[in-house]
Short mmCIF file of C-alpha atoms in Angstrom, two decimals:
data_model
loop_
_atom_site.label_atom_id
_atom_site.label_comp_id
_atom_site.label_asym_id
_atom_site.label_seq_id
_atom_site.Cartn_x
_atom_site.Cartn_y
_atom_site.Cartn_z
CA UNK V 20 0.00 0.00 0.00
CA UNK V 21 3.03 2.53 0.38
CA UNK V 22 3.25 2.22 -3.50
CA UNK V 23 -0.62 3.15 -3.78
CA UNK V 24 -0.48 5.65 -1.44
CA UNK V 25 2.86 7.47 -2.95
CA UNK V 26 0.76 7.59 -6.60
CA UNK V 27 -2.17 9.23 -5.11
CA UNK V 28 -0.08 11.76 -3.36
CA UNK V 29 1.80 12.48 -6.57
CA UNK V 30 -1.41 13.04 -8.15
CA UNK V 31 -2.59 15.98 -5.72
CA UNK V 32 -4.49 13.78 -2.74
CA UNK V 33 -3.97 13.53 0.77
CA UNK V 34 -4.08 10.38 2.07
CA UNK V 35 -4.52 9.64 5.97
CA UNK V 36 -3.85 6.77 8.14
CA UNK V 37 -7.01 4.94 8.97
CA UNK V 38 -8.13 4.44 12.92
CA UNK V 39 -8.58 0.80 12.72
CA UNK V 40 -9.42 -1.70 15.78
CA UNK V 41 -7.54 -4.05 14.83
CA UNK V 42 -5.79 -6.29 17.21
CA UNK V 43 -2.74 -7.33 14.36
CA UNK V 44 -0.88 -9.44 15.73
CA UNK V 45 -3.22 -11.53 17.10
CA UNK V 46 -5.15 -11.32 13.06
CA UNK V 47 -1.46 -12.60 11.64
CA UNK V 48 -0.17 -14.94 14.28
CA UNK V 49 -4.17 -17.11 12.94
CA UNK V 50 -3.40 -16.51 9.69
CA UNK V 51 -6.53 -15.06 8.58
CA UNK V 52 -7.40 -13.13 5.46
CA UNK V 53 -9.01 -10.52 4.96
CA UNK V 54 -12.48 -9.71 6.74
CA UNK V 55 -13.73 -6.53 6.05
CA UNK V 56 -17.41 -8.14 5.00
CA UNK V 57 -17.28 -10.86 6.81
CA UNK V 58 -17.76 -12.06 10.67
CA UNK V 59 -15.20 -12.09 13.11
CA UNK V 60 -13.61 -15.41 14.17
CA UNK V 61 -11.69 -14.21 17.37
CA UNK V 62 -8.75 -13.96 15.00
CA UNK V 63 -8.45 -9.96 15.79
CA UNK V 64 -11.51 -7.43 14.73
CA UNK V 65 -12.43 -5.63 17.74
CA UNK V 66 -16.14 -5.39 17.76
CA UNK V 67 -19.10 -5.27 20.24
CA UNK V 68 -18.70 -9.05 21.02
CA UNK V 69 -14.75 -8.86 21.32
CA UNK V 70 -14.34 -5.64 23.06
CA UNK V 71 -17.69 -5.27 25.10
CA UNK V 72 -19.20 -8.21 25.72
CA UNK V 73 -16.67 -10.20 26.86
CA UNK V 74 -14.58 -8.01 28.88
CA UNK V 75 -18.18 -7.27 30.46
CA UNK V 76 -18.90 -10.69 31.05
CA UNK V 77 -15.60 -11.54 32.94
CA UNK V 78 -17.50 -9.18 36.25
CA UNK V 79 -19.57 -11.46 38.14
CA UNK V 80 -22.43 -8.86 38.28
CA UNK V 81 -22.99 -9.31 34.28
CA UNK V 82 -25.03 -11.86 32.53
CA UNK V 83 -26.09 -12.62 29.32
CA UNK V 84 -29.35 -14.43 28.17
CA UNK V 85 -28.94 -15.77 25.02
CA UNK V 86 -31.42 -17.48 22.42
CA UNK V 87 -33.57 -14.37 23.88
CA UNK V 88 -35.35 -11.81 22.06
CA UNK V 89 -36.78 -8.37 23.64
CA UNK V 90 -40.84 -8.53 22.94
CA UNK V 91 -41.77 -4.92 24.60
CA UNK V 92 -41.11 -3.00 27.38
CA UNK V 93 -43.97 -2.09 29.48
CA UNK V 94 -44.74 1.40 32.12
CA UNK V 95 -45.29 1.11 35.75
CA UNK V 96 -48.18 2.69 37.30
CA UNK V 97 -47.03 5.92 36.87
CA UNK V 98 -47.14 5.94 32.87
CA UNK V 99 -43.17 6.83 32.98
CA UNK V 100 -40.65 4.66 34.04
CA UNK V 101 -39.90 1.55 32.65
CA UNK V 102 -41.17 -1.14 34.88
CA UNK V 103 -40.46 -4.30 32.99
CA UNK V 104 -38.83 -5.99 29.94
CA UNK V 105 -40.76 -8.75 28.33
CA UNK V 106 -38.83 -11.42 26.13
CA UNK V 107 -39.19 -14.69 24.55
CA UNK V 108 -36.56 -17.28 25.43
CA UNK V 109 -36.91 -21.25 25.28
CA UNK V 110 -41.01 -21.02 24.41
CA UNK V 111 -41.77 -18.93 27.06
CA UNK V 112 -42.29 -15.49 27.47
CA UNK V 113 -40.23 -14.33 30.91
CA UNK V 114 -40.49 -10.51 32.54
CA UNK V 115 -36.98 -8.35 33.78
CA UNK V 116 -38.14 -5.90 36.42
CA UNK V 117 -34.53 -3.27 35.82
CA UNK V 118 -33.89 0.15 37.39
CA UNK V 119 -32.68 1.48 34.23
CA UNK V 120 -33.13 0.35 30.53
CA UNK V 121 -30.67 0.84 27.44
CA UNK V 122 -31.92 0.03 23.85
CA UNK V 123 -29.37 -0.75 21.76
CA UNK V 124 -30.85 -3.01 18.72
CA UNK V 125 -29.53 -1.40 15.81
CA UNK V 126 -31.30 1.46 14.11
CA UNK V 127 -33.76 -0.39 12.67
CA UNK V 128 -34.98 -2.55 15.29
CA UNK V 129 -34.33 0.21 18.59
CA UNK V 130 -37.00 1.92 16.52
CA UNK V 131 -39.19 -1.12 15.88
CA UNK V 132 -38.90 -1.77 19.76
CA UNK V 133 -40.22 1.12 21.31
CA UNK V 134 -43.13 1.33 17.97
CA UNK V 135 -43.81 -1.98 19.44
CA UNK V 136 -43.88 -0.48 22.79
CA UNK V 137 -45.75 2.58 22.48
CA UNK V 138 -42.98 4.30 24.17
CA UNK V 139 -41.13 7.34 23.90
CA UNK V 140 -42.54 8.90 21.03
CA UNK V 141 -44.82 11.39 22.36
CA UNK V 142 -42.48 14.31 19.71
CA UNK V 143 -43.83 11.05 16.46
CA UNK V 144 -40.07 10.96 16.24
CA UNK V 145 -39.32 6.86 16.91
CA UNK V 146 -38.66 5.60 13.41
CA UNK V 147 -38.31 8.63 11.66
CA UNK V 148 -34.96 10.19 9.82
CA UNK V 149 -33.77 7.17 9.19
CA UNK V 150 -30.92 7.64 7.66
CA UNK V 151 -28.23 5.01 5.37
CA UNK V 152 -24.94 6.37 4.17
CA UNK V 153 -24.84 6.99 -0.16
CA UNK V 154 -21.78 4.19 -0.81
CA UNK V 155 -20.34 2.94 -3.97
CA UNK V 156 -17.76 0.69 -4.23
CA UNK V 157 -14.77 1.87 -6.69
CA UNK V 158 -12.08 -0.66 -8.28
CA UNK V 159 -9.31 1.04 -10.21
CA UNK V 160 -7.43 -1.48 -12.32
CA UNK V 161 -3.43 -0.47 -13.71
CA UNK V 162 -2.08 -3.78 -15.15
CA UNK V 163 1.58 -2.66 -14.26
CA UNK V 164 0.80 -2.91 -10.48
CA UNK V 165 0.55 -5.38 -8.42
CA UNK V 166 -1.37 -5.81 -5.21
CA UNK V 167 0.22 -7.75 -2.77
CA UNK V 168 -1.24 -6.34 0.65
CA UNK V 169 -2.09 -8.80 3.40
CA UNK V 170 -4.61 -6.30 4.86
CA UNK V 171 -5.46 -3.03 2.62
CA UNK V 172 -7.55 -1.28 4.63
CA UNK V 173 -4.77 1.03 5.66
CA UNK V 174 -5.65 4.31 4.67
CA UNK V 175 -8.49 6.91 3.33
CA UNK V 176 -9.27 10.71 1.92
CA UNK V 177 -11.05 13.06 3.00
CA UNK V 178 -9.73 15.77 -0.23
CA UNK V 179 -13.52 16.33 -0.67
CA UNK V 180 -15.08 15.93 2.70
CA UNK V 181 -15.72 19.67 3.43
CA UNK V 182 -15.72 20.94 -0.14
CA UNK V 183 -15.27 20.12 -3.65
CA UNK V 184 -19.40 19.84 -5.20
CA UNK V 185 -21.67 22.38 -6.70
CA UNK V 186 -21.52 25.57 -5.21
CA UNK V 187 -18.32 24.01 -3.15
CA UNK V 188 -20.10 22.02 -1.30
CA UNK V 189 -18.99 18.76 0.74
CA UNK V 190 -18.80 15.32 -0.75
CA UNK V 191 -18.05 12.84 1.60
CA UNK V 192 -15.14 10.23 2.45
CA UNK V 193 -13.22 7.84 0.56
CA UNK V 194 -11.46 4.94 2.28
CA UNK V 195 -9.71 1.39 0.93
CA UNK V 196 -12.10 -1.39 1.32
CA UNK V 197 -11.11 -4.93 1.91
CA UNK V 198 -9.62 -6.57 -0.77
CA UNK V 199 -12.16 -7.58 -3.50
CA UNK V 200 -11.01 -10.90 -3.83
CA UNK V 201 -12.27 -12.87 -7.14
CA UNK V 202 -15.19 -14.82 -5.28
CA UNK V 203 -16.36 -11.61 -4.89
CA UNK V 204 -16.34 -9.73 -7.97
CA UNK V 205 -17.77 -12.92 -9.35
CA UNK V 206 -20.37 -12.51 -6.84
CA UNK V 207 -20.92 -9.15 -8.26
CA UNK V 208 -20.84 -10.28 -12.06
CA UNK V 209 -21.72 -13.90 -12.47
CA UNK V 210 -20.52 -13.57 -15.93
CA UNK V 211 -16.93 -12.92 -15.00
CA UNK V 212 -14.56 -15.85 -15.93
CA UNK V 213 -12.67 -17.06 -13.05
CA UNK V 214 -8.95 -16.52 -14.60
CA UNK V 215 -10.64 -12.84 -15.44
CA UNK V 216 -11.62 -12.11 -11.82
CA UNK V 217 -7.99 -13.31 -10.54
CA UNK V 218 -6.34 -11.09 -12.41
CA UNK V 219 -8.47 -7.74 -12.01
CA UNK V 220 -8.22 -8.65 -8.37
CA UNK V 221 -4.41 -9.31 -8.40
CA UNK V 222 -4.07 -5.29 -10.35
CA UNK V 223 -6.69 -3.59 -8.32
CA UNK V 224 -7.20 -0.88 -5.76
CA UNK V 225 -10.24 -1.00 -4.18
CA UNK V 226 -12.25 1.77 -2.87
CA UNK V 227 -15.63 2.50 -0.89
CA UNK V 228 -16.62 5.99 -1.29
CA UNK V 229 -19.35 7.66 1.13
CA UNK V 230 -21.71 10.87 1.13
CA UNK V 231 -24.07 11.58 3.61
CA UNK V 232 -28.03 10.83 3.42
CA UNK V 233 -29.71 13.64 5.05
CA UNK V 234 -32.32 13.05 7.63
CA UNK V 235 -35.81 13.09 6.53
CA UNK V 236 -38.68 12.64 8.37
CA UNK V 237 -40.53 10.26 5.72
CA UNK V 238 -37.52 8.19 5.57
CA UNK V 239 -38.36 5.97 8.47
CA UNK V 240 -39.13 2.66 10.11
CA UNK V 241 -42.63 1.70 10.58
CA UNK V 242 -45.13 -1.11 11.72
CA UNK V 243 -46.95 -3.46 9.86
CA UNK V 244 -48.63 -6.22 11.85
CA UNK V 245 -45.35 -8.14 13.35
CA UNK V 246 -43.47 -7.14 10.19
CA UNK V 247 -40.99 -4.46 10.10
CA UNK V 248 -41.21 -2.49 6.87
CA UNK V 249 -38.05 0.06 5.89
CA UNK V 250 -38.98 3.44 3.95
CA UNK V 251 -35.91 4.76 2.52
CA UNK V 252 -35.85 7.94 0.90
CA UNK V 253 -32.04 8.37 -0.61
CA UNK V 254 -31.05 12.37 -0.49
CA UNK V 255 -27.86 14.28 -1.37
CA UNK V 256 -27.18 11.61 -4.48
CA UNK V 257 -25.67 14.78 -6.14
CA UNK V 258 -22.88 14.78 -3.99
CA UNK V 259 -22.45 11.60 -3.94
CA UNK V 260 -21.96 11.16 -7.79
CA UNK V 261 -19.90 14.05 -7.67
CA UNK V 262 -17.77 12.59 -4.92
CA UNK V 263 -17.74 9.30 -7.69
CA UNK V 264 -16.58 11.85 -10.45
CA UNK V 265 -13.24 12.97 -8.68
CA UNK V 266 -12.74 9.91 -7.42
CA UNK V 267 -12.21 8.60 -10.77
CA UNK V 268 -10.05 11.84 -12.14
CA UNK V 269 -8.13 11.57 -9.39
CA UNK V 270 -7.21 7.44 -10.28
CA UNK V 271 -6.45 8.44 -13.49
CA UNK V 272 -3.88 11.11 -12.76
CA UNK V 273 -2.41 8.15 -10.62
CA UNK V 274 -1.69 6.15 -13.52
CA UNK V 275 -5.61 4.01 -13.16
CA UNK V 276 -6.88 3.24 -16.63
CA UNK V 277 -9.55 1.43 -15.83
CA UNK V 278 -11.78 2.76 -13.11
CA UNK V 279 -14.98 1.11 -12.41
CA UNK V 280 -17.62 1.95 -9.95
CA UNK V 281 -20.90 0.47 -8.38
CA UNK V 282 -23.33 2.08 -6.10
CA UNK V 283 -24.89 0.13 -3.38
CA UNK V 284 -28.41 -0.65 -3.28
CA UNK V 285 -31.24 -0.38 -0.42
CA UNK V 286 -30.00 -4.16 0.06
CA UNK V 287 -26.87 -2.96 1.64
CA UNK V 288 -26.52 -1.88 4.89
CA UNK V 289 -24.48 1.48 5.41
CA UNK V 290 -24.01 2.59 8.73
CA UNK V 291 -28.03 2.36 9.34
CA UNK V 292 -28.76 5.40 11.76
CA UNK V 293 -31.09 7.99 13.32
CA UNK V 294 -34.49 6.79 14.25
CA UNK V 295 -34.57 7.51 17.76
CA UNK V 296 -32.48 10.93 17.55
CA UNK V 297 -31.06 13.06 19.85
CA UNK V 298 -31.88 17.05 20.61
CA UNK V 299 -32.25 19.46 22.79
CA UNK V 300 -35.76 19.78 21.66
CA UNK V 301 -38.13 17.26 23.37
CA UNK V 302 -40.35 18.32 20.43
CA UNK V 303 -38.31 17.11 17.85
CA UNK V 304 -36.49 14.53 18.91
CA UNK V 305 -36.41 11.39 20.77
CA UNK V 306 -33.84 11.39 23.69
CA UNK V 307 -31.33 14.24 25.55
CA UNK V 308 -27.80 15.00 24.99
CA UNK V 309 -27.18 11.82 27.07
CA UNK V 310 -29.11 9.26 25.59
CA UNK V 311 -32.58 9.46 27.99
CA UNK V 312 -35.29 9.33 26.39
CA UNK V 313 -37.19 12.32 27.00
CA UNK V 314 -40.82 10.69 27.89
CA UNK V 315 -38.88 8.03 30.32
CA UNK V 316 -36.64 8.89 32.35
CA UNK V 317 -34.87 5.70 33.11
CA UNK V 318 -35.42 4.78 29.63
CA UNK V 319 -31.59 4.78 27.35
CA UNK V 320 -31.27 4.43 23.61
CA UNK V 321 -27.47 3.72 22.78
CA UNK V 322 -26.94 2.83 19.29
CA UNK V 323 -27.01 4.04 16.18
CA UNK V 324 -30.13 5.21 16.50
CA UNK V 325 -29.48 8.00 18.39
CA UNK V 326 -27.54 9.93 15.77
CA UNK V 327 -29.15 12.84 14.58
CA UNK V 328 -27.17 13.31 11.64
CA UNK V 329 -25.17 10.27 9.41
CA UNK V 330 -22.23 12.57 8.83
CA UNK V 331 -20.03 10.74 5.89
CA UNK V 332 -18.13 8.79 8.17
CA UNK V 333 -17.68 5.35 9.56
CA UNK V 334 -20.55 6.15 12.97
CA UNK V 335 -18.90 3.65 15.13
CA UNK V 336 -16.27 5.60 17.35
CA UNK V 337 -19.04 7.98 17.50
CA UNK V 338 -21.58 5.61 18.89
CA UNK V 339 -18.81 4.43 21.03
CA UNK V 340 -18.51 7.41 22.84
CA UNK V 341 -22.39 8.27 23.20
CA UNK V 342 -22.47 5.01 24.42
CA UNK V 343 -19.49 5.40 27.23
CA UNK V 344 -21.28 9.28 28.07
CA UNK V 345 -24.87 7.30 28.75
CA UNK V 346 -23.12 5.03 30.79
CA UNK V 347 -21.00 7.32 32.79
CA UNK V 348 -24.82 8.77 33.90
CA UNK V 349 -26.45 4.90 34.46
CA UNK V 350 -23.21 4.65 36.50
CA UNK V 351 -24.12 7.71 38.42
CA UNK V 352 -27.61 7.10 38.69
CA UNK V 353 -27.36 3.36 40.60
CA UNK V 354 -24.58 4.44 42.65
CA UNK V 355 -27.00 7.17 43.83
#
């Protein structure tokens, strides 16, 4: 990647060094490949499993219930606080009586939750402004060089993050993806031959470009019977397919002939978010600065949900760190 990232430079761009949690040593000493898209097997991609769950689960205060799955939550007496958590486990339907509750499904489910609830959504916020980051995936192909990284995702751009569009307006991020290995381009085009896939993916850079999707309330997650439906508005495509356009120049001053591009579909998850936003507006949105929802007060959301805005970023340091604030106040809260 030093050669990749020397031709980019000499063609005007600035890359950056990725923040990646990454354990290394433990990924090479297994000998794994590459696993951008794909689950982690212990073999060194921190995640919520690896560096959450089971550091929490070594206290002897923590359990997990697993085969389970989170039915409703249900008010006391009082119409406000969260008296208990009903869930399916086993064929039977078994009640948590908690002080304090954190949601933290996804996006698309946190929302589905607390629809399914009737909770916190006296502000018709829950589901709404969902939001799903405008991706494409770029491969630029130069037949003189060769790609020999054991892990690419090294580095990214943000040239055209706060500027560069219409009216010099922001673009979005670009950042290497996993290597696109030939079972997956042929994934992507059935009709590739195998030798023809090897060797695009042997002389290949490979890209994922993002823009932000702005929130809108009628992009949202709603109720149907016990089926979750998904109504996703896209927003700020020009940007994106201007962010597409100097992506490609920009490849081709580096010496790229071939630069191909493909934008992801509503099939593909990126960065799912909003949905149960924050504000300082119990009006418009669904929880405080901290996470508490505003209609329950020892009710948390701490997910993606809770962003108000998708930015054109990876969201997870960010959700990280909403997630650490909301417990530093649960922490305060049962001490009390």
């Amino acid at each position: 990647m030093v050669r990749a990232r020397a031709r980019l430079e000499r063609a005007g761009l600035r890359p950056y060094v990725l923040p990646l949690g990454v354990d290394l040593d433990a990924w090479l000493a297994k000998g794994a490949t590459g696993w951008d898209g794909y689950p982690d097997t212990r073999c060194g991609k921190m995640d919520a499993e690896t560096c959450g769950l089971a550091e929490a689960l070594r206290h002897p205060n923590v359990t997990l219930q697993t085969g389970a799955r989170v039915t409703g939550l249900r008010v006391g007496a009082d119409n406000r606080t969260i008296a208990h958590v009903e869930y399916d486990q086993a064929g039977e339907t078994r009640v948590l009586r908690p002080r304090i509750v954190a949601v933290a499904c996804g996006a698309v489910q946190s929302a589905a939750l607390l629809l399914r609830s009737g909770l916190a959504n006296v502000s018709d916020q829950v589901g709404r402004c969902f939001m799903n980051h405008n991706a494409s995936a770029m491969i630029a192909v130069d037949p003189r060089f060769i790609n020999d990284a054991v892990y690419q995702k090294t580095f990214g751009l943000n040239d055209w993050y706060l500027s560069g569009g219409q009216d010099d307006r922001p673009l979005g991020n670009v950042q290497l993806l996993g290597r696109v290995t030939p079972e997956i381009l042929k994934i992507q085009v059935p009709s590739l031959p195998r030798p023809v896939a090897g060797w695009m993916s042997r002389h290949a850079l490979d890209f994922y470009l993002m823009s932000e999707d702005l929130p809108d309330p009628d992009s949202r997650v709603t109720l149907d019977g016990d089926r979750v439906r998904l109504h996703w508005r896209r927003s700020n495509m020009a940007a994106h397919r201007g962010l597409v356009t100097a992506m490609k120049g920009a490849l081709r001053r580096a010496g790229f002939p071939l630069v191909l591009s493909r934008l992801f579909d509503g099939r593909v998850p990126s960065h799912q978010c909003g949905t149960a936003r924050m504000g300082d507006d119990p009006a418009r949105s669904v929880i405080d600065p901290e996470g508490r929802s505003w209609d329950h007060p020892n009710l948390f959301v701490t997910d993606a949900a809770a962003l108000p805005t998708s930015a054109a970023v990876n969201p997870a340091l960010t959700i990280a760190a909403l997630s650490l604030r909301a417990a530093d106040t649960i922490g305060r809260e049962l001490a009390a």
